[in-house]
Amino acid sequence: MRLFVGLGNPGAKYQGNRHNIGFMVIDEIARRHGFSPWRRRFQGETADGVLDGERITLLKPLTYMNESGRAVQDAASFYKIGQNEIAVFHDEIELPPAKVRVKVGGGIAGHNGLRSISAHIGNEYLRVRLGVGHPGAKELVHNHVLGDFAKSERPWVEALCEIAADNASLIAKGKDASFANKVHLAMQAKGFYDNDKQAKGGERDK
């Protein structure tokens, strides 16, 4: 089995934040693939289901972002699974809006959720990096990630969550590059990439 972790902060005030795009994708996976109802455990919320024959537990830590690792460690210990069976979906300011990259291990680029997870279980888990763009200056990052997506961004956010959820079985099967490629092509086909660099401000193909 595999553990899919979506990162975010709990509570209505954070629901639309850029920092919560991990929660958004995990919620969409649960919706689109008929996972079990959410229940409280492992210092978070979980839902169980199957993707292309692979058993998956979805986890949304409710510890707040900076302590995400506690919930991940609890779930990993319970299921006796290693880092190679864990995928973490998270916001990434070093990627343009709507871009997706997948990698195992590497740096945490100042992301407190990843820092906490690496401190608790090690660093060699899969990261599904969901681009939210950089505000341009280091001192603006905090307000950027804890700010809500702008109205003009919502079309690409919704599309990205849906497309990532539709192709989540590729992550379950370990086909990480295929997942990233499918998401890229589908977002491009919907007209969300301008000159293949970043998301256009909410424009869709007519």
GROMACS .gro file of N, CA and C in nm, residues 23-108:
model
  258
   23PHE      N    1  -0.370   1.994   0.027
   23PHE     CA    2  -0.501   1.951   0.076
   23PHE      C    3  -0.601   1.942  -0.039
   24MET      N    4  -0.599   2.043  -0.127
   24MET     CA    5  -0.697   2.051  -0.235
   24MET      C    6  -0.685   1.931  -0.329
   25VAL      N    7  -0.562   1.894  -0.364
   25VAL     CA    8  -0.542   1.780  -0.454
   25VAL      C    9  -0.585   1.650  -0.388
   26ILE      N   10  -0.548   1.632  -0.261
   26ILE     CA   11  -0.586   1.510  -0.189
   26ILE      C   12  -0.739   1.499  -0.178
   27ASP      N   13  -0.805   1.611  -0.150
   27ASP     CA   14  -0.952   1.610  -0.145
   27ASP      C   15  -1.011   1.568  -0.279
   28GLU      N   16  -0.951   1.615  -0.387
   28GLU     CA   17  -1.002   1.582  -0.520
   28GLU      C   18  -0.980   1.435  -0.554
   29ILE      N   19  -0.867   1.379  -0.511
   29ILE     CA   20  -0.843   1.235  -0.531
   29ILE      C   21  -0.952   1.155  -0.461
   30ALA      N   22  -0.982   1.192  -0.336
   30ALA     CA   23  -1.086   1.122  -0.260
   30ALA      C   24  -1.220   1.130  -0.330
   31ARG      N   25  -1.255   1.250  -0.380
   31ARG     CA   26  -1.385   1.270  -0.446
   31ARG      C   27  -1.396   1.191  -0.576
   32ARG      N   28  -1.294   1.200  -0.659
   32ARG     CA   29  -1.302   1.144  -0.794
   32ARG      C   30  -1.289   0.992  -0.797
   33HIS      N   31  -1.233   0.935  -0.692
   33HIS     CA   32  -1.209   0.790  -0.693
   33HIS      C   33  -1.287   0.715  -0.586
   34GLY      N   34  -1.389   0.782  -0.528
   34GLY     CA   35  -1.479   0.713  -0.437
   34GLY      C   36  -1.413   0.656  -0.312
   35PHE      N   37  -1.322   0.733  -0.252
   35PHE     CA   38  -1.256   0.688  -0.129
   35PHE      C   39  -1.356   0.688  -0.012
   36SER      N   40  -1.317   0.622   0.095
   36SER     CA   41  -1.402   0.617   0.215
   36SER      C   42  -1.422   0.756   0.273
   37PRO      N   43  -1.523   0.775   0.359
   37PRO     CA   44  -1.537   0.904   0.427
   37PRO      C   45  -1.412   0.935   0.510
   38TRP      N   46  -1.384   1.063   0.526
   38TRP     CA   47  -1.270   1.105   0.607
   38TRP      C   48  -1.294   1.072   0.753
   39ARG      N   49  -1.188   1.030   0.822
   39ARG     CA   50  -1.198   1.008   0.967
   39ARG      C   51  -1.071   1.058   1.036
   40ARG      N   52  -1.087   1.092   1.164
   40ARG     CA   53  -0.976   1.149   1.240
   40ARG      C   54  -0.887   1.039   1.297
   41ARG      N   55  -0.761   1.041   1.264
   41ARG     CA   56  -0.660   0.955   1.324
   41ARG      C   57  -0.523   1.000   1.278
   42PHE      N   58  -0.419   0.949   1.342
   42PHE     CA   59  -0.279   0.985   1.310
   42PHE      C   60  -0.257   1.136   1.315
   43GLN      N   61  -0.321   1.205   1.407
   43GLN     CA   62  -0.309   1.351   1.418
   43GLN      C   63  -0.348   1.420   1.287
   44GLY      N   64  -0.445   1.358   1.219
   44GLY     CA   65  -0.490   1.414   1.093
   44GLY      C   66  -0.622   1.353   1.052
   45GLU      N   67  -0.653   1.363   0.923
   45GLU     CA   68  -0.771   1.300   0.864
   45GLU      C   69  -0.725   1.205   0.756
   46THR      N   70  -0.788   1.087   0.750
   46THR     CA   71  -0.752   0.990   0.647
   46THR      C   72  -0.875   0.942   0.572
   47ALA      N   73  -0.850   0.898   0.450
   47ALA     CA   74  -0.952   0.831   0.368
   47ALA      C   75  -0.882   0.717   0.294
   48ASP      N   76  -0.951   0.607   0.278
   48ASP     CA   77  -0.892   0.488   0.217
   48ASP      C   78  -0.960   0.454   0.085
   49GLY      N   79  -0.880   0.401  -0.008
   49GLY     CA   80  -0.936   0.362  -0.136
   49GLY      C   81  -0.836   0.284  -0.218
   50VAL      N   82  -0.870   0.264  -0.344
   50VAL     CA   83  -0.786   0.187  -0.436
   50VAL      C   84  -0.769   0.266  -0.565
   51LEU      N   85  -0.646   0.274  -0.614
   51LEU     CA   86  -0.615   0.336  -0.742
   51LEU      C   87  -0.547   0.232  -0.830
   52ASP      N   88  -0.616   0.192  -0.936
   52ASP     CA   89  -0.559   0.097  -1.031
   52ASP      C   90  -0.502  -0.027  -0.961
   53GLY      N   91  -0.578  -0.078  -0.865
   53GLY     CA   92  -0.538  -0.200  -0.797
   53GLY      C   93  -0.446  -0.180  -0.678
   54GLU      N   94  -0.402  -0.056  -0.654
   54GLU     CA   95  -0.311  -0.027  -0.542
   54GLU      C   96  -0.389   0.033  -0.426
   55ARG      N   97  -0.370  -0.022  -0.307
   55ARG     CA   98  -0.434   0.033  -0.187
   55ARG      C   99  -0.367   0.165  -0.149
   56ILE      N  100  -0.449   0.266  -0.126
   56ILE     CA  101  -0.397   0.398  -0.093
   56ILE      C  102  -0.467   0.451   0.031
   57THR      N  103  -0.390   0.507   0.123
   57THR     CA  104  -0.445   0.587   0.232
   57THR      C  105  -0.407   0.732   0.207
   58LEU      N  106  -0.505   0.819   0.206
   58LEU     CA  107  -0.483   0.963   0.194
   58LEU      C  108  -0.474   1.021   0.334
   59LEU      N  109  -0.382   1.114   0.354
   59LEU     CA  110  -0.363   1.177   0.485
   59LEU      C  111  -0.352   1.327   0.471
   60LYS      N  112  -0.434   1.397   0.551
   60LYS     CA  113  -0.419   1.543   0.566
   60LYS      C  114  -0.381   1.570   0.712
   61PRO      N  115  -0.255   1.603   0.739
   61PRO     CA  116  -0.216   1.634   0.877
   61PRO      C  117  -0.294   1.753   0.930
   62LEU      N  118  -0.339   1.744   1.055
   62LEU     CA  119  -0.411   1.855   1.119
   62LEU      C  120  -0.325   1.921   1.227
   63THR      N  121  -0.195   1.903   1.213
   63THR     CA  122  -0.099   1.951   1.313
   63THR      C  123  -0.052   2.093   1.283
   64TYR      N  124  -0.102   2.152   1.177
   64TYR     CA  125  -0.050   2.274   1.114
   64TYR      C  126   0.079   2.239   1.041
   65MET      N  127   0.106   2.316   0.938
   65MET     CA  128   0.212   2.285   0.843
   65MET      C  129   0.346   2.250   0.909
   66ASN      N  130   0.387   2.332   1.007
   66ASN     CA  131   0.521   2.317   1.065
   66ASN      C  132   0.542   2.187   1.141
   67GLU      N  133   0.433   2.116   1.174
   67GLU     CA  134   0.445   1.990   1.247
   67GLU      C  135   0.389   1.872   1.166
   68SER      N  136   0.385   1.886   1.036
   68SER     CA  137   0.327   1.783   0.950
   68SER      C  138   0.391   1.646   0.970
   69GLY      N  139   0.519   1.646   0.999
   69GLY     CA  140   0.592   1.520   1.013
   69GLY      C  141   0.540   1.430   1.123
   70ARG      N  142   0.481   1.487   1.227
   70ARG     CA  143   0.428   1.405   1.336
   70ARG      C  144   0.318   1.314   1.286
   71ALA      N  145   0.227   1.369   1.206
   71ALA     CA  146   0.116   1.290   1.152
   71ALA      C  147   0.167   1.186   1.052
   72VAL      N  148   0.261   1.225   0.968
   72VAL     CA  149   0.314   1.132   0.869
   72VAL      C  150   0.386   1.016   0.938
   73GLN      N  151   0.464   1.048   1.040
   73GLN     CA  152   0.533   0.943   1.114
   73GLN      C  153   0.436   0.846   1.181
   74ASP      N  154   0.329   0.899   1.240
   74ASP     CA  155   0.228   0.814   1.304
   74ASP      C  156   0.167   0.716   1.204
   75ALA      N  157   0.129   0.767   1.086
   75ALA     CA  158   0.067   0.682   0.985
   75ALA      C  159   0.167   0.580   0.930
   76ALA      N  160   0.289   0.624   0.902
   76ALA     CA  161   0.391   0.534   0.848
   76ALA      C  162   0.424   0.423   0.947
   77SER      N  163   0.430   0.457   1.074
   77SER     CA  164   0.459   0.357   1.177
   77SER      C  165   0.346   0.256   1.188
   78PHE      N  166   0.222   0.305   1.183
   78PHE     CA  167   0.106   0.216   1.194
   78PHE      C  168   0.103   0.116   1.079
   79TYR      N  169   0.128   0.164   0.958
   79TYR     CA  170   0.120   0.077   0.841
   79TYR      C  171   0.252   0.005   0.810
   80LYS      N  172   0.357   0.041   0.887
   80LYS     CA  173   0.489  -0.020   0.865
   80LYS      C  174   0.534  -0.002   0.721
   81ILE      N  175   0.526   0.120   0.673
   81ILE     CA  176   0.570   0.150   0.536
   81ILE      C  177   0.690   0.243   0.538
   82GLY      N  178   0.772   0.231   0.435
   82GLY     CA  179   0.893   0.310   0.425
   82GLY      C  180   0.875   0.436   0.343
   83GLN      N  181   0.982   0.513   0.335
   83GLN     CA  182   0.978   0.640   0.262
   83GLN      C  183   0.940   0.622   0.115
   84ASN      N  184   0.983   0.510   0.056
   84ASN     CA  185   0.958   0.487  -0.086
   84ASN      C  186   0.811   0.457  -0.117
   85GLU      N  187   0.729   0.447  -0.013
   85GLU     CA  188   0.586   0.423  -0.032
   85GLU      C  189   0.502   0.545   0.006
   86ILE      N  190   0.570   0.658   0.023
   86ILE     CA  191   0.502   0.782   0.065
   86ILE      C  192   0.520   0.889  -0.041
   87ALA      N  193   0.408   0.952  -0.080
   87ALA     CA  194   0.412   1.064  -0.173
   87ALA      C  195   0.350   1.186  -0.104
   88VAL      N  196   0.420   1.297  -0.109
   88VAL     CA  197   0.375   1.421  -0.043
   88VAL      C  198   0.342   1.525  -0.149
   89PHE      N  199   0.218   1.574  -0.148
   89PHE     CA  200   0.172   1.677  -0.241
   89PHE      C  201   0.181   1.812  -0.170
   90HIS      N  202   0.256   1.905  -0.228
   90HIS     CA  203   0.278   2.033  -0.156
   90HIS      C  204   0.296   2.149  -0.253
   91ASP      N  205   0.272   2.269  -0.200
   91ASP     CA  206   0.293   2.392  -0.275
   91ASP      C  207   0.442   2.414  -0.296
   92GLU      N  208   0.477   2.473  -0.410
   92GLU     CA  209   0.617   2.496  -0.444
   92GLU      C  210   0.633   2.636  -0.504
   93ILE      N  211   0.695   2.727  -0.429
   93ILE     CA  212   0.711   2.864  -0.478
   93ILE      C  213   0.820   2.875  -0.585
   94GLU      N  214   0.908   2.774  -0.595
   94GLU     CA  215   1.015   2.780  -0.694
   94GLU      C  216   0.968   2.735  -0.832
   95LEU      N  217   0.841   2.696  -0.844
   95LEU     CA  218   0.784   2.663  -0.975
   95LEU      C  219   0.679   2.767  -1.013
   96PRO      N  220   0.669   2.799  -1.142
   96PRO     CA  221   0.564   2.891  -1.186
   96PRO      C  222   0.426   2.835  -1.153
   97PRO      N  223   0.326   2.921  -1.141
   97PRO     CA  224   0.191   2.874  -1.112
   97PRO      C  225   0.146   2.767  -1.210
   98ALA      N  226   0.085   2.660  -1.155
   98ALA     CA  227   0.025   2.551  -1.231
   98ALA      C  228   0.125   2.448  -1.282
   99LYS      N  229   0.254   2.473  -1.269
   99LYS     CA  230   0.353   2.374  -1.310
   99LYS      C  231   0.365   2.265  -1.204
  100VAL      N  232   0.398   2.144  -1.248
  100VAL     CA  233   0.412   2.031  -1.157
  100VAL      C  234   0.544   1.960  -1.186
  101ARG      N  235   0.616   1.928  -1.082
  101ARG     CA  236   0.737   1.847  -1.093
  101ARG      C  237   0.730   1.738  -0.986
  102VAL      N  238   0.789   1.624  -1.015
  102VAL     CA  239   0.790   1.512  -0.921
  102VAL      C  240   0.935   1.468  -0.901
  103LYS      N  241   0.974   1.450  -0.775
  103LYS     CA  242   1.110   1.403  -0.749
  103LYS      C  243   1.113   1.330  -0.615
  104VAL      N  244   1.217   1.248  -0.600
  104VAL     CA  245   1.242   1.179  -0.473
  104VAL      C  246   1.357   1.249  -0.404
  105GLY      N  247   1.338   1.282  -0.276
  105GLY     CA  248   1.444   1.344  -0.198
  105GLY      C  249   1.477   1.485  -0.245
  106GLY      N  250   1.597   1.530  -0.214
  106GLY     CA  251   1.639   1.664  -0.252
  106GLY      C  252   1.620   1.762  -0.138
  107GLY      N  253   1.640   1.889  -0.170
  107GLY     CA  254   1.630   1.995  -0.069
  107GLY      C  255   1.485   2.026  -0.036
  108ILE      N  256   1.466   2.105   0.069
  108ILE     CA  257   1.330   2.140   0.110
  108ILE      C  258   1.294   2.284   0.074
   0.00000   0.00000   0.00000
